[in-house]
PDB file of C-alpha atoms in Angstrom:
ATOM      1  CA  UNK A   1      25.113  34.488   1.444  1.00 48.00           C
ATOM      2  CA  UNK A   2      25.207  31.021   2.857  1.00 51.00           C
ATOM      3  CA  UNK A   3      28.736  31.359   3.928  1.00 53.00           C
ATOM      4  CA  UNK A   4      27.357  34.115   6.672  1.00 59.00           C
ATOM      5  CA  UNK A   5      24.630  32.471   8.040  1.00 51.00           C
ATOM      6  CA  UNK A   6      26.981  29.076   8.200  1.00 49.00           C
ATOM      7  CA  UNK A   7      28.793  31.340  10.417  1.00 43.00           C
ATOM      8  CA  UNK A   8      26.362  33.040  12.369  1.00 49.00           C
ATOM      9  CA  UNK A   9      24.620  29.669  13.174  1.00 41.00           C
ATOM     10  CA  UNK A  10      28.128  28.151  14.345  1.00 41.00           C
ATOM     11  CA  UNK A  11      28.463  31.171  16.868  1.00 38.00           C
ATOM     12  CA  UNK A  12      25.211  30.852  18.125  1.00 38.00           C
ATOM     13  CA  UNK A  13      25.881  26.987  18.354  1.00 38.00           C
ATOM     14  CA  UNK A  14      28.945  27.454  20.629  1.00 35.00           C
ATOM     15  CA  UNK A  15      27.376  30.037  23.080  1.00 35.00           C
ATOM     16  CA  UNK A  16      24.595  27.899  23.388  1.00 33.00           C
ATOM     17  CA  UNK A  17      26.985  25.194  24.077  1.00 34.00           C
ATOM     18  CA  UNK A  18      29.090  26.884  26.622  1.00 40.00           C
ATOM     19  CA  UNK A  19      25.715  28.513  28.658  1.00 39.00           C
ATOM     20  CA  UNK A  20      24.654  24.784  28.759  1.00 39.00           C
ATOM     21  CA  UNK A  21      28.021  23.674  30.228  1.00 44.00           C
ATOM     22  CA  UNK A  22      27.848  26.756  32.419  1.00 48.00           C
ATOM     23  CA  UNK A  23      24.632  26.401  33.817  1.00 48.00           C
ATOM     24  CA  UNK A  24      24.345  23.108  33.776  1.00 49.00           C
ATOM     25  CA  UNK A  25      28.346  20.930  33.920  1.00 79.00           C
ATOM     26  CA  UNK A  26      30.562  23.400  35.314  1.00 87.00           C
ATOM     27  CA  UNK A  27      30.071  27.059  36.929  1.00 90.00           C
ATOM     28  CA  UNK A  28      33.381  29.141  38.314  1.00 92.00           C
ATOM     29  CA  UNK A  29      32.938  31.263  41.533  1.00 93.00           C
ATOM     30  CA  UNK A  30      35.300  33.245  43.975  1.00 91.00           C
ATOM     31  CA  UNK A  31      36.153  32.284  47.121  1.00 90.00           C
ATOM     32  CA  UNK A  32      34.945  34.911  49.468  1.00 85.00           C
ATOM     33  CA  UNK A  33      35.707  33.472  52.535  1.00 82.00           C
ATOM     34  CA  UNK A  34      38.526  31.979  54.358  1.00 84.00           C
ATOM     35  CA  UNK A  35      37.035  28.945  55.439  1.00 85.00           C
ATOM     36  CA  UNK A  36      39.366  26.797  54.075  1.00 88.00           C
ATOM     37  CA  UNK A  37      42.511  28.207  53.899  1.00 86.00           C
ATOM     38  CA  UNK A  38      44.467  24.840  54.184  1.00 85.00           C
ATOM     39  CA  UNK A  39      43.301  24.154  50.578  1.00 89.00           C
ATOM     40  CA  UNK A  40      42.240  27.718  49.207  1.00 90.00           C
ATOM     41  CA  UNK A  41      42.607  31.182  49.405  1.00 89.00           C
ATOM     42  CA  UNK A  42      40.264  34.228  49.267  1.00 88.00           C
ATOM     43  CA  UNK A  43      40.410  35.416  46.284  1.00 90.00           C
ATOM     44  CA  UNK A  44      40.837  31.956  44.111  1.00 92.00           C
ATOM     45  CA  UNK A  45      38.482  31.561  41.599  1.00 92.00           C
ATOM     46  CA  UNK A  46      37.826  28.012  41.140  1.00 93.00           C
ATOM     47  CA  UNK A  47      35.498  25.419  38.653  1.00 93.00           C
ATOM     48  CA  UNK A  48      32.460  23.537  40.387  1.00 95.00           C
ATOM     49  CA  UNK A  49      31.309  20.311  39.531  1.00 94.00           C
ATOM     50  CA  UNK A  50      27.117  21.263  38.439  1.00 93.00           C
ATOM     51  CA  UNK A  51      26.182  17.778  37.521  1.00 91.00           C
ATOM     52  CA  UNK A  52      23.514  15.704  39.193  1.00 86.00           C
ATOM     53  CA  UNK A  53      25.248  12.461  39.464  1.00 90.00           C
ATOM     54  CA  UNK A  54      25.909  10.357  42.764  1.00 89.00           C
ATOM     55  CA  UNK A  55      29.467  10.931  43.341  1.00 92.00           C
ATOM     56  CA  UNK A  56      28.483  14.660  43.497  1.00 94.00           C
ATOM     57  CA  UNK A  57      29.211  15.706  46.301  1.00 95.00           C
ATOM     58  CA  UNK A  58      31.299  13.093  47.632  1.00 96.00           C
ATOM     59  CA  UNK A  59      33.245  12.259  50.654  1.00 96.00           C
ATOM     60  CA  UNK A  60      36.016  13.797  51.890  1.00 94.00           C
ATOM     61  CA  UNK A  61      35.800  16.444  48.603  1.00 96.00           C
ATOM     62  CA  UNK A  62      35.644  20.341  49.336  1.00 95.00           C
ATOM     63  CA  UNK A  63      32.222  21.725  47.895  1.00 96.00           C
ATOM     64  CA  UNK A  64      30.144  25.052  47.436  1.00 95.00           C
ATOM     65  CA  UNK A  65      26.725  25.173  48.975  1.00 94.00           C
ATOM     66  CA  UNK A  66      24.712  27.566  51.106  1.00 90.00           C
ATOM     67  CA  UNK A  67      22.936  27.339  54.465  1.00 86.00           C
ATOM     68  CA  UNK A  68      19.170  26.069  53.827  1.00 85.00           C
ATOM     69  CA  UNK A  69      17.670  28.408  55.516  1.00 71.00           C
ATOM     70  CA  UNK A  70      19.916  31.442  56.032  1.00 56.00           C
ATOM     71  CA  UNK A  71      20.414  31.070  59.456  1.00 51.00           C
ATOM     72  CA  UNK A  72      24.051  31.769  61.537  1.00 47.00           C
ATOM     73  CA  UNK A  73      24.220  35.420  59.919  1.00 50.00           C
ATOM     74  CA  UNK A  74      26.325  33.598  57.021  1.00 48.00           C
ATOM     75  CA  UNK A  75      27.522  36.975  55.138  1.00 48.00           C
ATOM     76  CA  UNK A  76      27.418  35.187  51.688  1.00 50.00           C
ATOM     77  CA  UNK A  77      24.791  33.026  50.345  1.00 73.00           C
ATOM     78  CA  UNK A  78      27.189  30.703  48.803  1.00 84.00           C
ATOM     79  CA  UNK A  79      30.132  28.665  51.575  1.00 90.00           C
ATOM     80  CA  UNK A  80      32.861  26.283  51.375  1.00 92.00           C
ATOM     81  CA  UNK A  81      33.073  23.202  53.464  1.00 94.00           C
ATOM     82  CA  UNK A  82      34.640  20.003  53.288  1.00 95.00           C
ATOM     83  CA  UNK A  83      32.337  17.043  52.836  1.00 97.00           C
ATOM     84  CA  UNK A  84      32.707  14.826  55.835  1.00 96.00           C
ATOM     85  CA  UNK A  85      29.233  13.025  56.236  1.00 97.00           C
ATOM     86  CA  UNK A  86      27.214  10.956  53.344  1.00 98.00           C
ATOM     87  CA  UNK A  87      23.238  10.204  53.653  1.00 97.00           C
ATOM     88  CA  UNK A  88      23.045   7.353  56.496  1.00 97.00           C
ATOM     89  CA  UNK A  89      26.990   7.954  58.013  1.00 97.00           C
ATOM     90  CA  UNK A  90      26.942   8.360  61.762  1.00 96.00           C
ATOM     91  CA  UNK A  91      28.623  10.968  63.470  1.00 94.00           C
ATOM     92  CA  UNK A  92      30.589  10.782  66.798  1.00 92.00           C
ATOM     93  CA  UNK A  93      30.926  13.744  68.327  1.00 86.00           C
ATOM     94  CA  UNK A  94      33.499  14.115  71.084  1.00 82.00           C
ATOM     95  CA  UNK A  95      35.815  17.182  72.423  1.00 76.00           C
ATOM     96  CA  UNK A  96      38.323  16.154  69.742  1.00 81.00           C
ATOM     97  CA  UNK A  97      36.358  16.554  67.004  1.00 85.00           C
ATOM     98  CA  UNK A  98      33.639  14.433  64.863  1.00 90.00           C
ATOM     99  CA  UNK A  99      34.264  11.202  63.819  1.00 93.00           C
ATOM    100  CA  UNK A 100      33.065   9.800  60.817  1.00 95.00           C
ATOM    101  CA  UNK A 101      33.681   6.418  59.181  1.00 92.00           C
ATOM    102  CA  UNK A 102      36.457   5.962  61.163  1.00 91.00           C
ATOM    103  CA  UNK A 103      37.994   8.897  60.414  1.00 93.00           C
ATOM    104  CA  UNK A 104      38.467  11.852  63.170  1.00 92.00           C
ATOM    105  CA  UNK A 105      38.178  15.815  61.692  1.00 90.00           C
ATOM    106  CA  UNK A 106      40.089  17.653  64.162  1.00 82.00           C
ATOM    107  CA  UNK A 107      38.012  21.000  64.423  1.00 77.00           C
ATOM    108  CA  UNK A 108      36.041  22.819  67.528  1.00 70.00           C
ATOM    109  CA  UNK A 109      33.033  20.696  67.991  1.00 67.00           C
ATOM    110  CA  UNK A 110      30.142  21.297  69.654  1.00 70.00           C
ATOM    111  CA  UNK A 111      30.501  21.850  73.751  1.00 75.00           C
ATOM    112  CA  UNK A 112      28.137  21.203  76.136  1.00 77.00           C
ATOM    113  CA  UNK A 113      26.989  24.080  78.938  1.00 83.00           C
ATOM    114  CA  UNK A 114      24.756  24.188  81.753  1.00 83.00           C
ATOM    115  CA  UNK A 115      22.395  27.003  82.134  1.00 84.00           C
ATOM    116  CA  UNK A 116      19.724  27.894  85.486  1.00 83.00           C
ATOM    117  CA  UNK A 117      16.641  26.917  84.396  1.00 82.00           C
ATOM    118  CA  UNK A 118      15.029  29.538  86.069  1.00 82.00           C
ATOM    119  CA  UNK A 119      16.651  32.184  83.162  1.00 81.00           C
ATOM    120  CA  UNK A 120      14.567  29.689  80.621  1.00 83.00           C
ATOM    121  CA  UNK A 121      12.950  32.341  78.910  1.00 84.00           C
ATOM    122  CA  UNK A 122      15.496  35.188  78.626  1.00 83.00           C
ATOM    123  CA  UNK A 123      17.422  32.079  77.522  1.00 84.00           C
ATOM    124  CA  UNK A 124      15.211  31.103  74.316  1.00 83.00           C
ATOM    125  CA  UNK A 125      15.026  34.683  73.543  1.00 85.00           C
ATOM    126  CA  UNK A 126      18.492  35.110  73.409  1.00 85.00           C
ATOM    127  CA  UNK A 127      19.166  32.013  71.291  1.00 84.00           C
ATOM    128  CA  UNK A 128      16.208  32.983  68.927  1.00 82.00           C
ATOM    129  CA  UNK A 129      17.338  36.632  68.540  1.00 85.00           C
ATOM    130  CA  UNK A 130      20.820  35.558  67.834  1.00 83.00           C
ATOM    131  CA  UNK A 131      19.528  32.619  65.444  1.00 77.00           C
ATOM    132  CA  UNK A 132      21.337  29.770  67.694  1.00 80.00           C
ATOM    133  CA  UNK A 133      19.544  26.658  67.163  1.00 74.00           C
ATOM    134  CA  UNK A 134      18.474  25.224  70.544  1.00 71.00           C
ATOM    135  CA  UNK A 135      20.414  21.506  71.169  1.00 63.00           C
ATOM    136  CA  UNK A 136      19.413  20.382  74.607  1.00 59.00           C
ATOM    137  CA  UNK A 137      21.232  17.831  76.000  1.00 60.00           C
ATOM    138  CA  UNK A 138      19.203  17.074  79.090  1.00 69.00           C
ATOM    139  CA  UNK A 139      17.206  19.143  81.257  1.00 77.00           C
ATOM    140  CA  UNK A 140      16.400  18.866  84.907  1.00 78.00           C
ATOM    141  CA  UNK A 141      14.558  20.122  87.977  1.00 79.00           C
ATOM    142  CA  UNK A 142      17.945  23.098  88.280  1.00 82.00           C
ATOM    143  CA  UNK A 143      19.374  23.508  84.894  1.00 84.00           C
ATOM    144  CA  UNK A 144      19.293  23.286  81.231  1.00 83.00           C
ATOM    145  CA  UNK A 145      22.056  21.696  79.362  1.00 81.00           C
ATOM    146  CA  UNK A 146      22.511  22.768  75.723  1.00 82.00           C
ATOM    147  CA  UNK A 147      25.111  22.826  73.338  1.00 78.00           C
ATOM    148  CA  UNK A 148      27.232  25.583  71.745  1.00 82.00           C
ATOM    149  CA  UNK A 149      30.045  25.791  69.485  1.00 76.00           C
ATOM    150  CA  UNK A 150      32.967  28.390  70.314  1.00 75.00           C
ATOM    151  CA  UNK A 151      31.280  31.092  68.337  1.00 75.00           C
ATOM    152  CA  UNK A 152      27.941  30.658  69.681  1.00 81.00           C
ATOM    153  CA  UNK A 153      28.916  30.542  73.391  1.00 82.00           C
ATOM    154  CA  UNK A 154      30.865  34.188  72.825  1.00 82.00           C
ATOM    155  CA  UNK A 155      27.561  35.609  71.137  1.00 83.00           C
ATOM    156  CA  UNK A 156      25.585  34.175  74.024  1.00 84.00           C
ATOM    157  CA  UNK A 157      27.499  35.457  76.412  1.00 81.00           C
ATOM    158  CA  UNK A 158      27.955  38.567  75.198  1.00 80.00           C
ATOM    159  CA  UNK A 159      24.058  38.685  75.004  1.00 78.00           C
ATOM    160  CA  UNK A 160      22.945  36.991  78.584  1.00 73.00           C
ATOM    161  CA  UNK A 161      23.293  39.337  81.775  1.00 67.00           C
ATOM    162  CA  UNK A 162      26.428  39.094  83.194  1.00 53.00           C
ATOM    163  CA  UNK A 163      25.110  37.560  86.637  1.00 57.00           C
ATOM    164  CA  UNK A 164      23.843  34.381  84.718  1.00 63.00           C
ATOM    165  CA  UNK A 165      26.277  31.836  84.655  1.00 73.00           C
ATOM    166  CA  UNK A 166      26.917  29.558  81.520  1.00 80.00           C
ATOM    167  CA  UNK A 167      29.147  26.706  82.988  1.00 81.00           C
ATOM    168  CA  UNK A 168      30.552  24.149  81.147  1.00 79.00           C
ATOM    169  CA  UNK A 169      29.020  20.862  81.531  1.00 75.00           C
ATOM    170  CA  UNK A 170      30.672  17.375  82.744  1.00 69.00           C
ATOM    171  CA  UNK A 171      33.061  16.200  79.906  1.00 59.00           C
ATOM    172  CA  UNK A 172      31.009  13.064  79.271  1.00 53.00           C
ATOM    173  CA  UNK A 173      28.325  14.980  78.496  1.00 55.00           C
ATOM    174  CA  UNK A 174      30.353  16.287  75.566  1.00 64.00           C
ATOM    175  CA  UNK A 175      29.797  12.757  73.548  1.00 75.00           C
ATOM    176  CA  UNK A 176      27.118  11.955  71.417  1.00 80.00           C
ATOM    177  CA  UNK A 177      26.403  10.699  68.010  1.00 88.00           C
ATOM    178  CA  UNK A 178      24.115  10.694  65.649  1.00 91.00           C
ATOM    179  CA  UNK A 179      22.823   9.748  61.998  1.00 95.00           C
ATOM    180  CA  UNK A 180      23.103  11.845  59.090  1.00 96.00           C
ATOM    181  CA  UNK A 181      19.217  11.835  57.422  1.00 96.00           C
ATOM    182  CA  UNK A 182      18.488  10.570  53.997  1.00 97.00           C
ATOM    183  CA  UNK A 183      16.042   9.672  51.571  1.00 96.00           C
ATOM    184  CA  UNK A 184      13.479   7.370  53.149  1.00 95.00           C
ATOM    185  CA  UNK A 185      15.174   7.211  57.253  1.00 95.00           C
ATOM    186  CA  UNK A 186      12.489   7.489  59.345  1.00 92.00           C
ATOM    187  CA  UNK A 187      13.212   9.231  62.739  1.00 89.00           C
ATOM    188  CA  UNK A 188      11.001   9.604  66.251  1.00 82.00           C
ATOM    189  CA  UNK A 189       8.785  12.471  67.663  1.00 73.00           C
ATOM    190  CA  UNK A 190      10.077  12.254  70.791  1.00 73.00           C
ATOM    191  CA  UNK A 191      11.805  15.306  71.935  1.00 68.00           C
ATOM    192  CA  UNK A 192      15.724  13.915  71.464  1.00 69.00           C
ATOM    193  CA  UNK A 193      14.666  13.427  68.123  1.00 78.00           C
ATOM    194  CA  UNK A 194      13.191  17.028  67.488  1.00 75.00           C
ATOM    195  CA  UNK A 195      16.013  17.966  68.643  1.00 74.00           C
ATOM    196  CA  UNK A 196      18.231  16.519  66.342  1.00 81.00           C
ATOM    197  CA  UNK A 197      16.890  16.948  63.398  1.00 88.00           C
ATOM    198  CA  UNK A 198      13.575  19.249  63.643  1.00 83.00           C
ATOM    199  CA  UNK A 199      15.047  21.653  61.477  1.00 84.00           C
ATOM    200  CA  UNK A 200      15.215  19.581  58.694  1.00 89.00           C
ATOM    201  CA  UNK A 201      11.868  17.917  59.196  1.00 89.00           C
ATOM    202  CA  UNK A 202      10.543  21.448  59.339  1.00 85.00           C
ATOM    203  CA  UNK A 203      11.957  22.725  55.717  1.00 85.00           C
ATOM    204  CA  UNK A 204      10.979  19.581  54.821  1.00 88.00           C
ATOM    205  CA  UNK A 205       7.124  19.678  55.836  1.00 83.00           C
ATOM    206  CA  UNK A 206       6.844  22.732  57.794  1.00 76.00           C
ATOM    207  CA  UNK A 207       4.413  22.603  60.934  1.00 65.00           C
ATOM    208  CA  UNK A 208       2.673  19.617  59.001  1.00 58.00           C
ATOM    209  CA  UNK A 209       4.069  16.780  61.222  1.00 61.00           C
ATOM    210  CA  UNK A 210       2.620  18.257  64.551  1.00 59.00           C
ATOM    211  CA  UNK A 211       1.031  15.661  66.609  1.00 56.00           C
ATOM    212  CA  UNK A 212       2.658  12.399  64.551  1.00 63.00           C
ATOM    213  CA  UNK A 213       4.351   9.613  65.843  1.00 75.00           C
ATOM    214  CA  UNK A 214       7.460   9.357  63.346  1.00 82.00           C
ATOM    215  CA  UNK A 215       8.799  11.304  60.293  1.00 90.00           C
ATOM    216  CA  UNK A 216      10.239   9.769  57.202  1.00 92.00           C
ATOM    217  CA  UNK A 217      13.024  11.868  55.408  1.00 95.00           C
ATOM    218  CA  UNK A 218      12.620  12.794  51.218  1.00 94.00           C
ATOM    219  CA  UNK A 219      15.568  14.379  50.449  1.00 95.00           C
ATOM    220  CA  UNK A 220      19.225  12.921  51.654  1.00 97.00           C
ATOM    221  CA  UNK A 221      21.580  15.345  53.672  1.00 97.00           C
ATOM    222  CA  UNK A 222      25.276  15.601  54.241  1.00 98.00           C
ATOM    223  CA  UNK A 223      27.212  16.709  57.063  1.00 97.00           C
ATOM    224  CA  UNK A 224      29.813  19.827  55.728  1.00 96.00           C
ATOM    225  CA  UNK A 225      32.626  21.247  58.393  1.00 94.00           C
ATOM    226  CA  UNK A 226      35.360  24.042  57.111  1.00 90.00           C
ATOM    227  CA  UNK A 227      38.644  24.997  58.799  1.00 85.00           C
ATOM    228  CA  UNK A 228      37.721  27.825  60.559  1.00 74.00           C
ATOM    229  CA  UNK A 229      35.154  27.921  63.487  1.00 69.00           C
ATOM    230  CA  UNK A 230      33.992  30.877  62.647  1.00 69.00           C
ATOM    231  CA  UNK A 231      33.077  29.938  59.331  1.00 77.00           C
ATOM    232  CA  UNK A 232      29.699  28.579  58.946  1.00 82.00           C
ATOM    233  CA  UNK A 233      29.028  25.380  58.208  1.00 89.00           C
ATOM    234  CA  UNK A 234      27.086  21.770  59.576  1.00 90.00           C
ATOM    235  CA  UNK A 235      27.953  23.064  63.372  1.00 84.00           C
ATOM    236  CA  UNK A 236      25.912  25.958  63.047  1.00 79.00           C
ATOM    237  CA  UNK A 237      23.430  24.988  59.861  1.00 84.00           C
ATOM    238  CA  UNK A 238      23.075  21.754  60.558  1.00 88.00           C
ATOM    239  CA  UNK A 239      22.374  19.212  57.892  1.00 94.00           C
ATOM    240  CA  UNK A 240      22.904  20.079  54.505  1.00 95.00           C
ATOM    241  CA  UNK A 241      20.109  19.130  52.094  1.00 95.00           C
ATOM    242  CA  UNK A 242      21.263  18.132  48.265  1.00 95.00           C
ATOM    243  CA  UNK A 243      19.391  20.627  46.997  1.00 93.00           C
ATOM    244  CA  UNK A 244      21.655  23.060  49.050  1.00 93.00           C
ATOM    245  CA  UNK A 245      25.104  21.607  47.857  1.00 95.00           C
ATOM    246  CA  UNK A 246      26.390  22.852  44.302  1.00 95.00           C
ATOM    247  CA  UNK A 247      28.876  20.340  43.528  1.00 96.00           C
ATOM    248  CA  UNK A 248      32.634  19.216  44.175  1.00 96.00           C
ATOM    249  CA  UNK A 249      35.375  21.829  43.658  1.00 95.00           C
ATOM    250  CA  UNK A 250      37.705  20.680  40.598  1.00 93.00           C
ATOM    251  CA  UNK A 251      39.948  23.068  40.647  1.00 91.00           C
ATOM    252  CA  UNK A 252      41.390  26.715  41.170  1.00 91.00           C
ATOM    253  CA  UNK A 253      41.772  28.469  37.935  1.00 91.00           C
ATOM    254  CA  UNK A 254      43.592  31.900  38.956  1.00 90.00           C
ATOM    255  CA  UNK A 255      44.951  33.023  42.477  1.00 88.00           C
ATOM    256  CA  UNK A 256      47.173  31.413  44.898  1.00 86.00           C
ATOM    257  CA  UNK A 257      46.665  28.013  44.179  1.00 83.00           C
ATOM    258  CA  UNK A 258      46.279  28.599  40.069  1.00 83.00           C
ATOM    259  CA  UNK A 259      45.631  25.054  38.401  1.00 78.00           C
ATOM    260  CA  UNK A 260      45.798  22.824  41.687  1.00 78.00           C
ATOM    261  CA  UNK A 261      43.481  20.389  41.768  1.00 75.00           C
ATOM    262  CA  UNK A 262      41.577  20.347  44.857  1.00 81.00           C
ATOM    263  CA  UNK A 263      40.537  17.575  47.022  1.00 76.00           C
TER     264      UNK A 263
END
């Protein structure tokens, strides 16, 4: 009689072991998406990196994680990106790409485009309805200068009366730079820095900062870009919270790239 429950407890034992290592080491997912083909295919089925620790994520490493809030029409709730920016890195952004650390990621960056500022409000309807986040560069007494990434200006477009011209903007407005938020950074209210990063101070603390003078960040945020620029990602989601980034990518287990480690 003992020799079956001796049994039946070791079972039980290992399941509970490998749900725990599931849920909370290692979890294995299909890519969906062709976001980054360079290193993986649709189709792969890969192993995920669950664990809390700080080298998770970590630079330069392809991860899983989702859009915090849904936003960009992203047609699966969980994305591939590479890992590019770290909590406190500053981004350069130029035509070429976005520079971080010293190193340049050649992919479609943000452009800049001037808009009549007399279309204003068909304007912020049209971004809102087609869940563009507003990034104004400048604005003047004649136009509004906001920028768009490739996929963004062909949904505008598309969207905007054909009389209303979206021009691009002079090159050096194309240049900027910024700080990836983390844990403690304390930004403006002024509106350049509501620009930046008002979407994260508003998952953050909602509508609760309205009328302040500053903002200090509580969770840190990394800056994620993929191959493709259609795929979505930090140019159209903008920063990344932790609690939005599953883990590394180890490796691919079955498909194309079966038992290649991934980095």
């Amino acid at each position: 009689m003992r020799r079956p429950l001796r049994h039946i407890a070791s079972v039980v034992i290992t399941v509970l072991a490998v749900a725990g290592v599931r849920v909370f080491c290692v979890g294995s997912y299909r890519v969906s998406t062709g976001a980054m083909e360079s290193v993986l295919s649709e189709g792969d089925c890969v192993l995920v990196n669950r664990l809390g620790v700080p080298s998770n994520p970590a630079r330069d490493r392809v991860v899983v994680f989702r859009s915090p809030d849904g936003r960009a029409g992203a047609p699966h709730p969980l994305l591939l990106g590479r890992c590019v920016g770290m909590p406190g890195d500053t981004v350069h952004v130029t035509p070429e790409g976005y520079t971080v650390e010293g190193r340049l990621t050649r992919v479609a960056s943000e452009k800049a485009f001037r808009v009549r500022k007399n279309i204003k409000p068909a304007l912020l309807e049209a971004l809102q309805r087609l869940e563009i986040p507003l990034r104004s560069v400048a604005e003047d007494s004649l136009d509004i200068t906001i920028r768009l990434t490739g996929r963004e200006e062909t949904l505008l477009r598309g969207n905007l009366h054909l009389t209303v011209p979206i021009e691009p903007a002079p090159a050096e407005q194309w240049s900027f730079a910024f700080v990836i938020p983390f844990e403690g950074y304390e930004c403006g209210a002024d509106s350049v820095s509501l620009r930046l990063y008002g979407d994260a101070i508003r998952q953050e603390a909602g509508d609760g900062v309205q009328g302040a003078t500053g903002y200090r960040f509580r969770r840190n945020y990394y800056w994620i870009l993929s191959d493709g620029e259609e795929a979505v990602d930090s140019r159209h989601a903008g920063f990344i919270p932790r609690t939005c980034v599953t883990g590394n990518v180890l490796l691919c287990w079955y498909g194309r790239h079966v038992f290649e480690r991934i980095r």
